[in-house]
Amino acid sequence: PNALKFLEAAAPGQIPEKFRYFDAGFFNLGGQEVLISRTGWTNEMGIEIYGNANLDHSKLWDFLFEIGSAFDLERAGSASLGLRRVEGGILDYQSDIDLTMTPYDAGLGAFVDLSKEDFVGKSALEKASKEPRLFGYTTKSAKVNAGLSIFEDGQQVGHTRSSCWSPTLERGVGYVVFDRPADAGQSWVGRHLTVRDVDGVDQACEIVTLPFFDKQKRLPRGLPIID
């Protein structure tokens, strides 16, 4: 939540008054020019910093933590990055979606414009099911991971993708890709199924929409959550 305040302290007088979500620009940090974008991989209000071949990375690192001390800036590893990504419903190519899936399977049909005259894959997408196969699931078990089986009435119906323990929701969360779309007039969302955890123990789970919270994506825009 302090990302923009931190950035203003690190680059005083350089940040536009309205540095919006997905904006980007070149700025001077501690005497070095870098590209900074209002983007991120955590569904938080954050920034990403891109250097160049001549950047003194150690100098930049020390500068950022010198400025960040006033904001209680801390180091965090990939585990925290990954769990916020999953909580925020951000999909990773090859981990969560792949070439075996259509945009409709992944719930990304809104990005397909079949009214365009022609494009690679149009004829295949016209024939494809428009119903999604990828959803979220929640369970009380902390022992979740990718590649777990999902069952309905004893029959395997799908597999999990990226999954983790959510400290925000205090439960296991993750993505599930079903073997087929839901039957006509039905939905996977709201169903209470079974996930076989990493210990091979069957756990109750519920199928939900994504993201798991902050469904209007207000956090990365610096707005209070209203879920």
Short mmCIF file of C-alpha atoms in Angstrom, two decimals:
data_model
loop_
_atom_site.label_atom_id
_atom_site.label_comp_id
_atom_site.label_asym_id
_atom_site.label_seq_id
_atom_site.Cartn_x
_atom_site.Cartn_y
_atom_site.Cartn_z
CA PRO A 1 0.00 0.00 0.00
CA ASN A 2 3.00 2.33 0.42
CA ALA A 3 4.48 1.57 -3.00
CA LEU A 4 3.84 5.00 -4.52
CA LYS A 5 4.94 6.83 -1.36
CA PHE A 6 8.14 4.80 -1.45
CA LEU A 7 8.63 5.58 -5.13
CA GLU A 8 8.18 9.31 -4.56
CA ALA A 9 10.81 9.18 -1.81
CA ALA A 10 13.19 7.22 -4.05
CA ALA A 11 12.65 9.51 -7.07
CA PRO A 12 11.58 12.86 -5.60
CA GLY A 13 9.93 15.23 -8.05
CA GLN A 14 10.00 12.71 -10.90
CA ILE A 15 6.76 10.77 -10.51
CA PRO A 16 3.71 12.12 -12.38
CA GLU A 17 0.83 13.25 -10.18
CA LYS A 18 -1.29 10.49 -11.69
CA PHE A 19 0.93 7.44 -12.13
CA ARG A 20 -1.84 4.99 -12.97
CA TYR A 21 -2.10 1.22 -13.04
CA PHE A 22 -0.06 -0.05 -16.05
CA ASP A 23 1.67 3.32 -16.55
CA ALA A 24 5.45 3.23 -17.06
CA GLY A 25 8.36 5.60 -17.47
CA PHE A 26 12.10 6.16 -17.09
CA PHE A 27 13.25 7.53 -13.74
CA ASN A 28 16.50 8.13 -11.88
CA LEU A 29 17.00 6.03 -8.76
CA GLY A 30 20.13 6.83 -6.79
CA GLY A 31 21.92 8.18 -9.85
CA GLN A 32 20.94 5.39 -12.24
CA GLU A 33 18.25 5.42 -14.93
CA VAL A 34 15.71 2.60 -14.77
CA LEU A 35 12.32 1.79 -16.27
CA ILE A 36 9.56 1.62 -13.67
CA SER A 37 6.07 0.30 -14.34
CA ARG A 38 2.93 0.28 -12.18
CA THR A 39 2.55 -3.45 -12.65
CA GLY A 40 3.16 -6.56 -10.61
CA TRP A 41 2.68 -10.29 -10.11
CA THR A 42 0.95 -10.12 -6.73
CA ASN A 43 -2.37 -8.27 -7.23
CA GLU A 44 -1.08 -5.57 -4.88
CA MET A 45 -0.34 -1.90 -5.44
CA GLY A 46 3.24 -2.32 -6.53
CA ILE A 47 5.94 -1.36 -8.99
CA GLU A 48 8.40 -3.25 -11.15
CA ILE A 49 11.90 -1.93 -11.85
CA TYR A 50 13.80 -2.81 -15.04
CA GLY A 51 17.49 -2.11 -15.50
CA ASN A 52 19.91 -2.27 -18.41
CA ALA A 53 23.20 -3.96 -19.20
CA ASN A 54 25.20 -1.23 -17.44
CA LEU A 55 23.15 -1.10 -14.24
CA ASP A 56 24.99 -1.50 -10.94
CA HIS A 57 22.48 -3.85 -9.35
CA SER A 58 24.13 -3.94 -5.93
CA LYS A 59 24.17 -0.16 -5.75
CA LEU A 60 20.49 0.00 -6.70
CA TRP A 61 19.60 -2.70 -4.16
CA ASP A 62 21.35 -0.83 -1.35
CA PHE A 63 19.72 2.45 -2.39
CA LEU A 64 16.23 0.94 -2.43
CA PHE A 65 16.61 -0.52 1.05
CA GLU A 66 18.11 2.70 2.37
CA ILE A 67 15.02 4.60 1.18
CA GLY A 68 12.73 1.72 2.11
CA SER A 69 13.76 1.65 5.76
CA ALA A 70 11.29 4.48 6.43
CA PHE A 71 8.51 2.28 5.01
CA ASP A 72 9.53 -0.96 6.75
CA LEU A 73 10.57 -2.44 3.40
CA GLU A 74 11.47 -6.12 3.72
CA ARG A 75 12.85 -8.82 1.46
CA ALA A 76 10.42 -11.54 0.40
CA GLY A 77 11.04 -14.73 -1.54
CA SER A 78 9.23 -16.40 -4.39
CA ALA A 79 6.90 -18.28 -2.02
CA SER A 80 5.17 -15.09 -0.91
CA LEU A 81 5.11 -13.87 -4.51
CA GLY A 82 3.47 -17.08 -5.65
CA LEU A 83 0.79 -17.25 -3.00
CA ARG A 84 -0.34 -13.67 -3.64
CA ARG A 85 -0.42 -14.44 -7.36
CA VAL A 86 -2.75 -17.37 -6.74
CA GLU A 87 -4.90 -15.48 -4.23
CA GLY A 88 -5.22 -12.72 -6.82
CA GLY A 89 -6.27 -15.11 -9.60
CA ILE A 90 -3.28 -14.37 -11.84
CA LEU A 91 -2.63 -17.24 -14.26
CA ASP A 92 0.86 -18.44 -15.15
CA TYR A 93 1.47 -19.81 -18.64
CA GLN A 94 2.56 -23.47 -18.59
CA SER A 95 1.75 -23.79 -14.86
CA ASP A 96 -1.96 -22.97 -15.09
CA ILE A 97 -2.76 -22.61 -18.79
CA ASP A 98 -1.09 -24.23 -21.78
CA LEU A 99 -1.40 -25.02 -25.49
CA THR A 100 -3.92 -27.79 -24.84
CA MET A 101 -6.47 -25.17 -23.72
CA THR A 102 -8.46 -22.58 -25.64
CA PRO A 103 -8.99 -19.07 -24.25
CA TYR A 104 -12.54 -20.20 -23.45
CA ASP A 105 -11.25 -23.14 -21.42
CA ALA A 106 -9.15 -20.72 -19.37
CA GLY A 107 -12.00 -18.30 -18.79
CA LEU A 108 -10.39 -15.75 -21.10
CA GLY A 109 -13.09 -15.70 -23.75
CA ALA A 110 -13.63 -11.97 -23.26
CA PHE A 111 -10.32 -11.41 -25.05
CA VAL A 112 -11.45 -13.26 -28.21
CA ASP A 113 -13.12 -11.18 -30.93
CA LEU A 114 -14.74 -13.55 -33.42
CA SER A 115 -16.15 -10.59 -35.36
CA LYS A 116 -12.68 -9.85 -36.76
CA GLU A 117 -12.33 -10.82 -40.41
CA ASP A 118 -9.72 -13.48 -39.83
CA PHE A 119 -6.90 -14.47 -37.51
CA VAL A 120 -4.84 -17.57 -36.73
CA GLY A 121 -7.06 -20.10 -34.97
CA LYS A 122 -10.37 -18.38 -35.70
CA SER A 123 -12.05 -21.38 -37.33
CA ALA A 124 -11.03 -23.64 -34.43
CA LEU A 125 -12.30 -21.17 -31.85
CA GLU A 126 -15.60 -20.80 -33.67
CA LYS A 127 -16.15 -24.54 -33.26
CA ALA A 128 -14.83 -24.75 -29.69
CA SER A 129 -16.99 -24.87 -26.58
CA LYS A 130 -17.37 -21.41 -25.10
CA GLU A 131 -17.75 -22.77 -21.55
CA PRO A 132 -14.77 -22.44 -19.15
CA ARG A 133 -12.95 -25.37 -17.58
CA LEU A 134 -10.62 -23.45 -15.24
CA PHE A 135 -11.88 -22.29 -11.83
CA GLY A 136 -10.70 -21.79 -8.28
CA TYR A 137 -11.11 -24.23 -5.43
CA THR A 138 -10.86 -23.83 -1.66
CA THR A 139 -10.33 -26.45 1.03
CA LYS A 140 -9.56 -26.53 4.75
CA SER A 141 -6.46 -28.63 4.05
CA ALA A 142 -3.08 -26.92 3.90
CA LYS A 143 -1.59 -29.83 1.97
CA VAL A 144 -2.41 -28.68 -1.54
CA ASN A 145 -0.28 -28.61 -4.65
CA ALA A 146 -0.45 -28.79 -8.43
CA GLY A 147 -1.37 -32.10 -10.02
CA LEU A 148 -3.87 -33.29 -7.41
CA SER A 149 -7.00 -35.13 -8.52
CA ILE A 150 -10.50 -33.67 -8.11
CA PHE A 151 -13.41 -36.09 -7.70
CA GLU A 152 -17.18 -35.89 -7.94
CA ASP A 153 -19.14 -38.85 -6.60
CA GLY A 154 -15.98 -40.95 -6.74
CA GLN A 155 -15.24 -40.12 -10.38
CA GLN A 156 -12.18 -38.09 -11.31
CA VAL A 157 -13.31 -34.91 -13.05
CA GLY A 158 -10.20 -32.71 -13.07
CA HIS A 159 -6.75 -31.83 -11.75
CA THR A 160 -5.38 -28.95 -9.72
CA ARG A 161 -2.89 -26.44 -11.07
CA SER A 162 -1.02 -23.84 -8.95
CA SER A 163 -2.15 -24.21 -5.32
CA CYS A 164 -1.03 -22.93 -1.92
CA TRP A 165 -2.07 -22.20 1.64
CA SER A 166 -3.73 -18.78 1.77
CA PRO A 167 -2.89 -16.85 4.95
CA THR A 168 -5.51 -14.29 3.93
CA LEU A 169 -8.38 -16.79 3.69
CA GLU A 170 -6.84 -19.30 6.12
CA ARG A 171 -7.45 -22.25 3.83
CA GLY A 172 -5.92 -24.05 0.90
CA VAL A 173 -6.65 -22.40 -2.44
CA GLY A 174 -5.72 -23.08 -6.03
CA TYR A 175 -6.81 -23.55 -9.61
CA VAL A 176 -8.56 -26.59 -11.01
CA VAL A 177 -8.94 -27.51 -14.68
CA PHE A 178 -11.85 -29.84 -15.31
CA ASP A 179 -11.68 -32.56 -17.95
CA ARG A 180 -14.78 -31.12 -19.61
CA PRO A 181 -17.03 -28.06 -19.38
CA ALA A 182 -20.05 -28.30 -17.10
CA ASP A 183 -23.17 -29.80 -18.63
CA ALA A 184 -25.53 -27.43 -20.44
CA GLY A 185 -27.43 -25.19 -18.05
CA GLN A 186 -25.13 -26.10 -15.15
CA SER A 187 -21.92 -24.70 -13.66
CA TRP A 188 -18.96 -26.07 -11.77
CA VAL A 189 -19.05 -23.02 -9.47
CA GLY A 190 -20.62 -23.73 -6.10
CA ARG A 191 -20.19 -27.49 -6.29
CA HIS A 192 -18.76 -29.29 -3.27
CA LEU A 193 -16.28 -31.87 -4.56
CA THR A 194 -13.28 -33.79 -3.23
CA VAL A 195 -9.57 -33.08 -3.66
CA ARG A 196 -7.02 -35.78 -2.85
CA ASP A 197 -4.27 -33.90 -0.99
CA VAL A 198 -0.50 -34.48 -1.10
CA ASP A 199 -0.81 -37.17 1.59
CA GLY A 200 -3.42 -39.02 -0.46
CA VAL A 201 -6.21 -38.01 1.91
CA ASP A 202 -9.54 -36.97 0.40
CA GLN A 203 -10.55 -33.46 1.48
CA ALA A 204 -13.78 -31.57 0.87
CA CYS A 205 -13.40 -28.62 -1.50
CA GLU A 206 -15.64 -26.00 -3.03
CA ILE A 207 -15.39 -24.64 -6.58
CA VAL A 208 -15.36 -20.84 -6.73
CA THR A 209 -14.87 -18.00 -9.19
CA LEU A 210 -11.56 -16.15 -9.50
CA PRO A 211 -9.95 -14.23 -7.96
CA PHE A 212 -10.41 -15.55 -4.45
CA PHE A 213 -10.90 -12.06 -3.02
CA ASP A 214 -10.73 -8.44 -4.21
CA LYS A 215 -12.77 -9.54 -7.21
CA GLN A 216 -12.86 -6.01 -8.65
CA LYS A 217 -9.04 -5.76 -8.60
CA ARG A 218 -9.11 -2.65 -6.42
CA LEU A 219 -5.91 -3.36 -4.46
CA PRO A 220 -3.47 -2.83 -7.36
CA ARG A 221 -5.25 0.44 -8.15
CA GLY A 222 -4.78 1.69 -4.61
CA LEU A 223 -8.47 1.44 -3.72
CA PRO A 224 -10.00 -0.15 -0.60
CA ILE A 225 -11.44 -3.64 -0.96
CA ILE A 226 -15.24 -3.72 -0.94
CA ASP A 227 -15.80 -7.50 -1.26
#
